[in-house]
Amino acid sequence: MNFYKKIKNSAVRNINPKYLELISKRGIVLSKIPKHSSTVTSDLFLYRIENNWSTFFELLNVNRLIDNDNLNHKIFEVEIIFFNNSGDLVERFEIKNIRDIKHRININEITNHLNIKHDGTFAVIHKNPPIWLKDYDCFLSERGYTGYENNFYGPIKSYVHGNLDAIYKESRGDIKQLGNFSFLKKKYFVQHRLLTRYSYDFYWVNPTNRKQKLIIEELSESNTIITRIQMEPRGLYKYSYKRNSNKTDSVIKIQSRLYMARPIVFKYMENSFDVFHG
Amino acid sequence: MSFFPLFNILETKGFCTVHNFSPNNWEKSHKKTKKLWLFFLRDNLWNSKKIGEIKYGDSFNVKMENLKFSNENIDSTLVILQLRKDDNVPKTMNFLPKSQFTFTKTPEWRATVGFSLGLSQTSYQGEINPFPEKGSLLTFHPFVQQVNIENYFVFVNLETSPIRRYSIIEIYLPHKKKFIDRVKVYNNHANIISLDKYEFSKNELPTFICRNMAGIPFGFGINRTSPMLSLEHTHPPASFTLHGSRFQVQKRIKTSWFNKLKF
């Protein structure tokens, strides 16, 4: 690691990111650096199980993909941690002795088993990450692929990748949030135009350790609809846009202290749906 | 942000909605009307065409099916769009023009890049920057679906040079170190590889290697009985890690797999 990177890394570790931002916008760091080198991080992935939705997770043996010389990584195990939409930890579930390099997890089977009834989020924590990652000051991160399916639309899954570095698990087992936020209000515009012939659901997750207030503005030529919400740490919020031919096309703007209030978007068409990062 | 891609996949109709508004308010961006230019390949040259202006705050939807290229054939399925200040871009060029604006990085300034089939659409928020000619690809592809779904691997390459070249994508099953196939792919092109003939099972992880061309890899699925499309890109290996020297880790991972997987 070069000298500049070492200085930056040290500053990010030791100075509150909010102060770094005051020095320079280039100093903005979206996620914290965990203290321990063997820490594993994960996105908070949305699971949908209500209203005939099914959720699948394409679990990869990332240890083996990273460290293919090490025979210890031929079999792997993960812990899946479920949270409700208020951010409370609901259940933990371990999958051991996975021999496949990829394992499709049916999240509904697990939530049924754990008697979880409502949509929420889950994290995937891999065990025994490659030791040499610490030589590069890197942490193993799960940003995998979640597939959504609804019988109403047929058997095809629509996938979205993770990229919200949301939580990490400490060696004692505590779960901590990774997301940084600002002193200053930020605006995020979803660069996608909502068409009046379709309906949409937007999902936001709070990856920080503080409650976050969001002002969601649905902006069209004819009017502006403002919704104010609060999200608990690790909490989930859903905002719905209903198709209406009397409306004009809209865009969504979010004001918050999050650097990137980026939602997952579900778009519903006549006989199909699509999911993507906003 | 430099360019936005526009292409068809099979019989689906490609579209690209370019937005003239920034995704955030805290990185510098140009808040004025911009010109929308189209670039396409013909006779080993980049050809340009202005297709409109977008006021600040507006969007512009371009459909592949509506583009007319003066009744002449173009050399690639991929055309690209760029927001610019000027009205005068040379008609033909040996290199793609550089961006004239400072754009956001968190996230990148993106367009809605999508595909339609009947009443169904799928899209992603995306942009494309030209890849270096010495780039390479290693990606693990987890999107193969089994029941009545057609599966494709889509590899989109863009380079600044319009000179046609090709490379080979090698397909493996990494857990068995098993070679599956090799397929010719072209630069500045949306390359589409059908996967169903390989009969991958749900817990197999087809892996794609291209040793001398980089690009954006996608998984694309079609259900024809109840028409619906599925599209998502896969990550580069750097995404398995957070912070630190991720790209050095990526180099180590790529080198290791490139040495292990050979046909």
Coordinates of C-alpha atoms in Angstrom, one line a residue:
Chain A
M1 CA 0.0 0.0 0.0
N2 CA 1.5 3.4 -1.0
F3 CA 2.1 6.2 1.4
Y4 CA -0.9 8.3 0.5
K5 CA -3.2 5.3 0.9
K6 CA -1.7 4.5 4.3
I7 CA -2.3 8.1 5.5
K8 CA -5.9 8.0 4.1
N9 CA -6.6 4.6 5.8
S10 CA -5.3 5.9 9.1
A11 CA -7.5 9.0 8.8
V12 CA -10.5 6.9 8.0
R13 CA -9.9 4.6 10.9
N14 CA -9.3 7.3 13.5
I15 CA -11.3 10.3 12.5
N16 CA -15.1 10.5 12.5
P17 CA -16.1 10.5 8.7
K18 CA -18.3 13.5 9.3
Y19 CA -15.2 15.6 10.1
L20 CA -13.3 14.2 7.2
E21 CA -16.1 15.4 4.9
L22 CA -15.6 19.0 6.3
I23 CA -12.0 18.9 5.2
S24 CA -12.6 17.6 1.7
K25 CA -15.4 15.9 -0.2
R26 CA -12.8 13.5 -1.5
G27 CA -12.5 12.4 2.1
I28 CA -16.1 11.0 2.1
V29 CA -16.0 7.3 3.0
L30 CA -19.3 5.4 2.7
S31 CA -18.5 2.7 5.2
K32 CA -16.5 2.3 8.4
I33 CA -13.3 0.2 8.6
P34 CA -13.8 -2.6 11.2
K35 CA -11.1 -2.9 13.9
H36 CA -10.3 -6.5 13.5
S37 CA -8.7 -7.9 10.4
S38 CA -10.6 -11.1 10.3
T39 CA -14.0 -9.3 10.4
V40 CA -16.5 -10.3 7.7
T41 CA -19.0 -7.8 6.3
S42 CA -22.4 -8.2 4.6
D43 CA -25.0 -6.3 2.8
L44 CA -28.5 -6.3 4.3
F45 CA -30.4 -8.1 1.6
L46 CA -34.2 -7.6 1.2
Y47 CA -36.3 -10.8 1.6
R48 CA -39.8 -10.8 0.3
I49 CA -42.0 -13.6 1.6
E50 CA -45.5 -11.9 1.8
N51 CA -48.1 -11.9 -1.0
N52 CA -46.8 -14.9 -2.8
W53 CA -43.2 -13.6 -3.1
S54 CA -40.3 -16.0 -2.9
T55 CA -36.7 -15.0 -2.3
F56 CA -33.6 -16.9 -3.3
F57 CA -29.9 -16.2 -2.5
E58 CA -27.2 -17.5 -4.7
L59 CA -24.6 -18.3 -2.1
L60 CA -21.1 -18.6 -3.4
N61 CA -18.1 -20.2 -1.6
V62 CA -16.3 -16.9 -1.8
N63 CA -13.4 -18.2 0.4
R64 CA -12.7 -20.8 -2.3
L65 CA -13.1 -18.4 -5.1
I66 CA -10.6 -16.0 -3.5
D67 CA -8.2 -18.6 -2.2
N68 CA -8.4 -21.6 -4.6
D69 CA -5.2 -23.2 -3.4
N70 CA -6.4 -23.7 0.1
L71 CA -8.1 -27.1 0.5
N72 CA -9.6 -26.0 3.8
H73 CA -12.1 -23.9 1.7
K74 CA -13.6 -26.9 -0.1
I75 CA -16.4 -27.1 2.5
F76 CA -17.8 -23.9 3.9
E77 CA -20.4 -22.6 6.3
V78 CA -22.3 -19.4 6.8
E79 CA -24.6 -17.8 9.3
I80 CA -27.7 -16.1 8.0
I81 CA -29.0 -13.4 10.3
F82 CA -32.6 -12.2 9.9
F83 CA -33.8 -8.7 10.8
N84 CA -37.3 -7.3 10.8
N85 CA -38.3 -4.0 9.3
S86 CA -37.5 -2.2 12.6
G87 CA -34.0 -3.5 12.4
D88 CA -34.4 -5.9 15.3
L89 CA -32.4 -9.2 15.0
V90 CA -35.1 -11.8 14.7
E91 CA -33.3 -15.1 14.2
R92 CA -29.9 -16.6 13.3
F93 CA -29.6 -19.7 11.1
E94 CA -26.5 -21.6 10.3
I95 CA -25.8 -23.7 7.2
K96 CA -22.9 -26.0 7.6
N97 CA -20.9 -28.5 5.5
I98 CA -21.8 -26.9 2.1
R99 CA -19.8 -28.8 -0.5
D100 CA -21.1 -27.0 -3.6
I101 CA -19.2 -24.1 -4.9
K102 CA -22.6 -22.4 -5.3
H103 CA -25.6 -23.1 -3.2
R104 CA -29.0 -21.7 -4.0
I105 CA -30.7 -20.9 -0.7
N106 CA -34.5 -20.8 -0.7
I107 CA -35.1 -18.1 1.9
N108 CA -38.8 -18.9 2.2
E109 CA -38.0 -22.4 3.4
I110 CA -35.8 -21.0 6.2
T111 CA -38.3 -18.3 7.2
N112 CA -41.1 -20.9 7.3
H113 CA -38.9 -23.1 9.5
L114 CA -38.1 -20.1 11.8
N115 CA -41.8 -19.0 11.8
I116 CA -40.9 -15.6 10.3
K117 CA -44.0 -14.1 8.6
H118 CA -43.1 -10.7 7.4
D119 CA -40.6 -9.1 4.9
G120 CA -37.3 -7.9 6.3
T121 CA -33.6 -8.1 5.6
F122 CA -30.9 -10.7 6.1
A123 CA -27.2 -10.7 6.3
V124 CA -24.9 -13.6 5.2
I125 CA -21.8 -14.0 7.4
H126 CA -19.1 -16.3 6.0
K127 CA -16.9 -18.2 8.4
N128 CA -13.0 -18.5 8.3
P129 CA -12.1 -15.9 5.7
P130 CA -8.7 -16.2 4.0
I131 CA -6.0 -15.0 6.4
W132 CA -4.0 -13.3 3.7
L133 CA -6.7 -10.7 3.0
K134 CA -5.3 -8.8 6.0
D135 CA -2.0 -8.3 4.1
Y136 CA -4.1 -6.1 1.8
D137 CA -6.1 -4.4 4.6
C138 CA -9.2 -6.0 3.0
F139 CA -12.3 -7.6 4.6
L140 CA -14.3 -10.4 3.2
S141 CA -17.6 -9.0 2.0
E142 CA -20.9 -10.6 1.0
R143 CA -22.5 -8.6 -1.8
G144 CA -24.2 -11.5 -3.5
Y145 CA -27.2 -12.0 -5.7
T146 CA -30.7 -12.2 -4.5
G147 CA -33.4 -13.6 -6.8
Y148 CA -37.1 -12.7 -6.5
E149 CA -40.0 -14.8 -7.9
N150 CA -43.7 -14.5 -7.7
N151 CA -46.0 -17.3 -9.0
F152 CA -48.4 -14.6 -10.4
Y153 CA -45.7 -13.7 -12.9
G154 CA -44.4 -17.2 -13.6
P155 CA -41.3 -19.2 -12.7
I156 CA -38.6 -16.7 -13.7
K157 CA -36.4 -15.0 -11.1
S158 CA -35.4 -11.4 -11.3
Y159 CA -32.0 -10.8 -9.7
V160 CA -30.3 -7.9 -8.0
H161 CA -26.8 -7.7 -6.7
G162 CA -25.9 -6.4 -3.2
N163 CA -23.7 -3.3 -2.9
L164 CA -24.7 -1.7 0.4
D165 CA -21.9 -2.5 2.9
A166 CA -24.2 -2.6 5.8
I167 CA -23.1 -4.7 8.8
Y168 CA -20.2 -6.7 10.2
K169 CA -20.0 -9.2 12.9
E170 CA -17.5 -8.7 15.7
S171 CA -15.5 -11.6 17.1
R172 CA -17.7 -11.6 20.2
G173 CA -20.8 -12.1 18.0
D174 CA -22.2 -8.6 18.2
I175 CA -23.6 -7.1 15.0
K176 CA -22.5 -3.6 14.1
Q177 CA -23.5 -1.2 11.3
L178 CA -20.9 -0.1 8.7
G179 CA -22.7 2.8 7.1
N180 CA -21.4 6.4 7.6
F181 CA -23.6 9.4 7.4
S182 CA -23.1 13.2 7.1
F183 CA -23.6 16.3 9.3
L184 CA -25.2 17.8 6.2
K185 CA -28.4 17.0 4.4
K186 CA -27.8 15.2 1.1
K187 CA -30.1 14.8 -1.8
Y188 CA -30.2 11.6 -3.9
F189 CA -32.1 11.5 -7.2
V190 CA -33.1 8.1 -8.6
Q191 CA -32.0 8.4 -12.2
H192 CA -35.0 6.5 -13.4
R193 CA -38.3 8.0 -14.7
L194 CA -41.4 6.4 -13.2
L195 CA -44.0 5.8 -16.0
T196 CA -47.6 6.2 -15.1
R197 CA -48.6 2.8 -16.7
Y198 CA -46.5 0.9 -14.2
S199 CA -46.5 0.5 -10.4
Y200 CA -43.3 0.6 -8.4
D201 CA -42.1 -0.3 -4.9
F202 CA -39.0 1.3 -3.4
Y203 CA -37.1 -0.2 -0.5
W204 CA -34.5 1.6 1.6
V205 CA -32.3 0.1 4.3
N206 CA -30.6 2.1 7.0
P207 CA -27.0 0.8 7.2
T208 CA -26.0 3.3 10.0
N209 CA -26.0 3.1 13.8
R210 CA -28.5 6.0 14.1
K211 CA -32.1 6.6 13.3
Q212 CA -32.3 8.3 9.9
K213 CA -35.0 10.7 8.7
L214 CA -35.8 10.5 5.0
I215 CA -37.9 13.0 3.1
I216 CA -39.1 11.2 -0.1
E217 CA -40.4 13.5 -2.8
E218 CA -42.3 12.1 -5.8
L219 CA -41.9 14.9 -8.4
S220 CA -44.0 15.3 -11.5
E221 CA -45.1 18.1 -13.7
S222 CA -48.5 18.3 -12.0
N223 CA -47.6 17.9 -8.4
T224 CA -45.2 16.9 -5.6
I225 CA -46.0 14.3 -3.0
I226 CA -43.8 14.5 0.1
T227 CA -43.5 11.6 2.6
R228 CA -41.4 11.9 5.8
I229 CA -40.2 8.8 7.4
Q230 CA -37.8 7.6 10.1
M231 CA -35.8 4.4 9.8
E232 CA -34.3 2.6 12.7
P233 CA -30.7 1.3 12.4
R234 CA -30.8 -1.7 10.1
G235 CA -34.5 -0.8 9.5
L236 CA -36.3 -1.2 6.2
Y237 CA -38.8 1.1 4.6
K238 CA -41.1 0.5 1.6
Y239 CA -42.6 3.3 -0.5
S240 CA -45.2 2.5 -3.2
Y241 CA -46.0 4.3 -6.4
K242 CA -49.3 3.2 -7.9
R243 CA -50.1 3.2 -11.6
N244 CA -52.5 6.0 -12.5
S245 CA -53.2 7.3 -16.0
N246 CA -54.2 10.7 -14.6
K247 CA -50.6 11.3 -13.3
T248 CA -47.6 12.5 -15.4
D249 CA -44.3 10.7 -15.3
S250 CA -42.4 11.2 -12.0
V251 CA -38.9 11.0 -10.5
I252 CA -38.0 10.3 -6.9
K253 CA -35.8 12.5 -4.8
I254 CA -34.7 11.7 -1.3
Q255 CA -33.3 14.1 1.3
S256 CA -31.4 12.6 4.2
R257 CA -28.0 12.5 5.9
L258 CA -27.1 9.3 4.1
Y259 CA -24.4 9.8 1.4
M260 CA -26.3 7.5 -1.0
A261 CA -29.9 6.8 -0.2
R262 CA -30.1 4.3 -3.0
P263 CA -33.2 2.1 -3.0
I264 CA -34.0 -1.3 -4.5
V265 CA -36.8 -0.8 -7.0
F266 CA -39.4 -3.3 -8.0
K267 CA -41.3 -2.3 -11.2
Y268 CA -44.6 -4.1 -11.9
M269 CA -45.9 -4.4 -15.5
E270 CA -49.0 -6.1 -16.7
N271 CA -47.8 -9.7 -16.5
S272 CA -44.2 -9.3 -15.3
F273 CA -41.9 -7.5 -12.9
D274 CA -38.4 -6.2 -12.8
V275 CA -36.0 -5.4 -9.9
F276 CA -32.9 -3.2 -10.0
H277 CA -30.8 -0.8 -7.9
G278 CA -32.1 2.8 -8.1
Chain B
M1 CA -19.4 8.7 -16.7
S2 CA -18.5 8.7 -20.3
F3 CA -21.1 6.7 -22.4
F4 CA -24.4 4.9 -22.1
P5 CA -24.9 1.6 -24.0
L6 CA -27.8 0.8 -26.3
F7 CA -28.2 -2.6 -27.9
N8 CA -30.7 -5.4 -28.6
I9 CA -30.5 -8.9 -27.0
L10 CA -31.9 -11.4 -29.4
E11 CA -35.4 -10.3 -30.5
T12 CA -35.8 -8.0 -27.4
K13 CA -35.8 -4.3 -28.3
G14 CA -33.1 -2.2 -26.6
F15 CA -33.8 1.2 -25.2
C16 CA -31.8 3.7 -23.2
T17 CA -33.2 6.6 -21.2
V18 CA -30.5 9.2 -20.6
H19 CA -31.1 11.6 -17.7
N20 CA -29.9 15.2 -17.5
F21 CA -30.0 15.4 -13.7
S22 CA -27.4 14.3 -11.2
P23 CA -27.9 11.4 -8.8
N24 CA -26.7 13.6 -5.9
N25 CA -26.4 17.3 -5.0
W26 CA -23.0 17.1 -3.3
E27 CA -20.6 16.3 -6.2
K28 CA -20.0 18.8 -8.9
S29 CA -22.2 18.5 -12.0
H30 CA -23.1 20.6 -15.0
K31 CA -26.7 21.9 -14.6
K32 CA -27.4 23.1 -18.1
T33 CA -29.0 21.8 -21.3
K34 CA -26.9 19.1 -22.9
K35 CA -26.7 17.6 -26.3
L36 CA -27.2 13.9 -26.8
W37 CA -24.9 12.3 -29.3
L38 CA -24.9 8.8 -30.8
F39 CA -21.8 6.9 -31.8
F40 CA -21.8 3.8 -34.0
L41 CA -19.2 1.8 -35.9
R42 CA -19.0 1.8 -39.6
D43 CA -15.9 0.8 -41.8
N44 CA -13.6 0.7 -38.7
L45 CA -14.4 4.3 -37.8
W46 CA -16.6 5.8 -35.0
N47 CA -19.4 7.6 -36.7
S48 CA -21.3 10.4 -34.8
K49 CA -24.8 11.7 -35.0
K50 CA -26.6 14.3 -32.8
I51 CA -30.0 13.0 -31.8
G52 CA -31.3 15.7 -29.5
E53 CA -31.0 18.1 -26.6
I54 CA -32.0 17.5 -23.0
K55 CA -33.0 20.3 -20.8
Y56 CA -31.6 20.2 -17.2
G57 CA -34.0 18.0 -15.2
D58 CA -35.4 16.1 -18.2
S59 CA -34.7 12.6 -19.7
F60 CA -34.5 11.4 -23.3
N61 CA -35.6 7.9 -24.3
V62 CA -33.8 6.4 -27.3
K63 CA -35.1 3.1 -28.8
M64 CA -32.8 0.9 -31.0
E65 CA -35.7 0.2 -33.3
N66 CA -36.2 3.9 -34.1
L67 CA -32.6 4.6 -35.1
K68 CA -32.0 5.1 -38.8
F69 CA -28.5 4.9 -40.2
S70 CA -29.0 6.4 -43.7
N71 CA -30.0 3.0 -45.0
E72 CA -26.4 1.7 -44.5
N73 CA -25.4 -1.2 -42.4
I74 CA -23.5 -0.6 -39.2
D75 CA -20.7 -2.9 -38.1
S76 CA -21.8 -3.7 -34.5
T77 CA -24.9 -4.4 -32.5
L78 CA -23.7 -1.9 -29.9
V79 CA -24.3 1.8 -30.3
I80 CA -23.4 4.3 -27.5
L81 CA -24.8 7.6 -26.3
Q82 CA -23.0 10.5 -24.8
L83 CA -24.0 13.9 -23.3
R84 CA -22.0 16.7 -24.7
K85 CA -21.7 20.5 -24.9
D86 CA -20.9 20.9 -28.5
D87 CA -22.8 20.9 -31.7
N88 CA -19.9 20.0 -33.9
V89 CA -18.4 16.5 -33.5
P90 CA -16.5 15.1 -36.5
K91 CA -18.7 12.8 -38.6
T92 CA -16.0 10.1 -38.4
M93 CA -13.3 9.5 -35.8
N94 CA -10.4 7.2 -35.0
F95 CA -11.1 7.4 -31.3
L96 CA -14.1 8.0 -29.1
P97 CA -14.3 11.6 -27.9
K98 CA -13.6 12.3 -24.2
S99 CA -16.3 13.5 -21.8
Q100 CA -16.7 17.3 -21.6
F101 CA -18.2 17.3 -18.1
T102 CA -17.3 16.4 -14.6
F103 CA -19.8 13.8 -13.5
T104 CA -20.6 12.2 -10.2
K105 CA -18.9 9.2 -8.8
T106 CA -21.1 8.3 -5.8
P107 CA -22.8 6.8 -7.6
E108 CA -21.8 7.1 -11.2
W109 CA -24.1 9.2 -13.4
R110 CA -26.2 6.5 -15.1
A111 CA -28.9 5.9 -17.6
T112 CA -31.8 3.4 -17.6
V113 CA -30.6 0.7 -20.0
G114 CA -33.3 -1.8 -20.9
F115 CA -34.9 -4.3 -23.1
S116 CA -38.6 -4.9 -24.1
L117 CA -40.3 -8.0 -25.2
G118 CA -44.0 -7.5 -25.8
L119 CA -45.4 -5.9 -22.6
S120 CA -42.4 -7.0 -20.5
Q121 CA -39.3 -4.9 -19.8
T122 CA -36.1 -5.3 -17.8
S123 CA -33.5 -2.7 -17.2
Y124 CA -30.5 -1.7 -15.1
Q125 CA -29.0 1.6 -14.2
G126 CA -25.8 1.8 -16.1
E127 CA -23.0 3.5 -17.9
I128 CA -20.0 2.2 -19.8
N129 CA -16.5 3.5 -19.9
P130 CA -14.1 2.3 -22.6
F131 CA -12.0 -0.6 -21.4
P132 CA -8.2 -0.7 -22.0
E133 CA -7.2 -3.1 -24.8
K134 CA -5.0 -5.0 -22.4
G135 CA -7.9 -5.7 -20.0
S136 CA -9.2 -9.2 -19.1
L137 CA -12.3 -10.8 -17.6
L138 CA -12.9 -13.3 -14.8
T139 CA -16.4 -13.6 -13.7
F140 CA -18.5 -16.2 -11.8
H141 CA -22.0 -16.5 -13.2
P142 CA -24.7 -17.6 -10.7
F143 CA -27.8 -16.7 -12.7
V144 CA -28.6 -19.9 -14.6
Q145 CA -32.3 -20.7 -14.1
Q146 CA -33.7 -24.1 -14.8
V147 CA -37.5 -24.4 -15.3
N148 CA -38.6 -23.2 -18.8
I149 CA -36.1 -20.3 -18.8
E150 CA -33.7 -19.6 -21.6
N151 CA -30.3 -18.4 -20.2
Y152 CA -27.7 -16.3 -21.9
F153 CA -24.4 -14.7 -21.0
V154 CA -24.0 -11.3 -22.4
F155 CA -20.6 -9.7 -22.7
V156 CA -20.5 -6.0 -23.6
N157 CA -17.1 -4.5 -24.6
L158 CA -16.3 -0.9 -25.5
E159 CA -12.9 0.4 -26.5
T160 CA -11.9 3.9 -27.7
S161 CA -10.4 2.5 -30.9
P162 CA -12.9 1.4 -33.6
I163 CA -10.6 -1.2 -35.1
R164 CA -12.3 -4.5 -35.1
R165 CA -10.6 -7.3 -33.1
Y166 CA -11.7 -10.5 -31.5
S167 CA -10.9 -12.6 -28.5
I168 CA -12.0 -15.8 -26.9
I169 CA -14.2 -16.4 -23.9
E170 CA -13.4 -19.6 -22.1
I171 CA -16.1 -21.3 -20.1
Y172 CA -15.2 -23.5 -17.1
L173 CA -16.7 -25.2 -14.1
P174 CA -14.1 -24.1 -11.5
H175 CA -14.9 -26.7 -8.8
K176 CA -14.0 -29.5 -11.2
K177 CA -11.4 -27.4 -13.1
K178 CA -13.4 -28.6 -16.1
F179 CA -13.2 -26.9 -19.5
I180 CA -16.6 -26.5 -21.1
D181 CA -16.3 -24.4 -24.2
R182 CA -14.6 -21.5 -26.0
V183 CA -16.5 -18.8 -27.8
K184 CA -15.3 -16.0 -30.1
V185 CA -16.2 -12.5 -28.9
Y186 CA -15.7 -9.1 -30.5
N187 CA -14.7 -5.6 -29.2
N188 CA -17.2 -2.7 -29.3
H189 CA -20.0 -5.3 -29.4
A190 CA -22.7 -6.9 -27.3
N191 CA -21.8 -10.6 -27.5
I192 CA -24.5 -13.1 -26.6
I193 CA -23.7 -16.6 -25.6
S194 CA -26.5 -19.2 -25.2
L195 CA -25.9 -21.3 -22.1
D196 CA -28.7 -23.9 -22.2
K197 CA -26.8 -26.4 -24.3
Y198 CA -24.3 -26.8 -21.4
E199 CA -27.1 -28.0 -19.0
F200 CA -25.6 -26.3 -15.9
S201 CA -27.3 -27.4 -12.7
K202 CA -28.5 -25.0 -10.1
N203 CA -25.5 -25.5 -7.8
E204 CA -22.9 -25.2 -10.5
L205 CA -21.1 -22.0 -11.1
P206 CA -20.1 -21.4 -14.7
T207 CA -17.0 -19.2 -14.9
F208 CA -16.0 -17.0 -17.8
I209 CA -12.5 -16.0 -18.6
C210 CA -11.3 -13.7 -21.3
R211 CA -7.5 -13.3 -21.2
N212 CA -7.2 -10.2 -23.5
M213 CA -10.5 -8.3 -23.5
A214 CA -12.5 -6.8 -20.7
G215 CA -16.2 -6.0 -20.6
I216 CA -19.4 -5.9 -18.6
P217 CA -20.8 -9.4 -18.0
F218 CA -24.6 -9.9 -17.7
G219 CA -26.9 -12.8 -17.0
F220 CA -30.0 -12.6 -19.2
G221 CA -33.0 -14.9 -19.0
I222 CA -36.3 -15.2 -20.9
N223 CA -39.4 -17.0 -20.0
R224 CA -41.4 -17.3 -23.2
T225 CA -44.5 -19.1 -21.8
S226 CA -45.4 -16.2 -19.5
P227 CA -43.3 -13.5 -21.1
M228 CA -40.8 -12.0 -18.7
L229 CA -37.2 -11.0 -18.9
S230 CA -34.4 -11.2 -16.2
L231 CA -31.2 -9.2 -16.4
E232 CA -28.4 -8.5 -13.9
H233 CA -24.6 -8.0 -14.2
T234 CA -22.1 -10.0 -12.3
H235 CA -19.4 -8.4 -10.1
P236 CA -15.7 -8.4 -10.8
P237 CA -13.7 -10.4 -8.1
A238 CA -12.7 -7.2 -6.3
S239 CA -16.3 -7.1 -5.0
F240 CA -15.6 -10.0 -2.7
T241 CA -13.7 -7.6 -0.4
L242 CA -14.2 -4.2 1.2
H243 CA -11.6 -1.5 1.8
G244 CA -7.9 -1.8 1.5
S245 CA -6.1 -2.8 -1.7
R246 CA -9.0 -4.5 -3.4
F247 CA -7.6 -4.3 -6.8
Q248 CA -4.4 -6.0 -5.8
V249 CA -6.6 -8.8 -4.3
Q250 CA -8.5 -8.9 -7.6
K251 CA -5.2 -9.2 -9.5
R252 CA -4.1 -12.1 -7.3
I253 CA -7.5 -13.9 -7.7
K254 CA -7.4 -13.5 -11.5
T255 CA -3.8 -14.6 -11.8
S256 CA -4.6 -17.7 -9.7
W257 CA -7.6 -18.7 -11.7
F258 CA -6.0 -17.9 -15.0
N259 CA -3.2 -20.3 -14.1
K260 CA -5.5 -23.0 -12.9
L261 CA -8.2 -22.9 -15.6
K262 CA -6.6 -23.9 -18.9
F263 CA -7.9 -26.0 -21.8

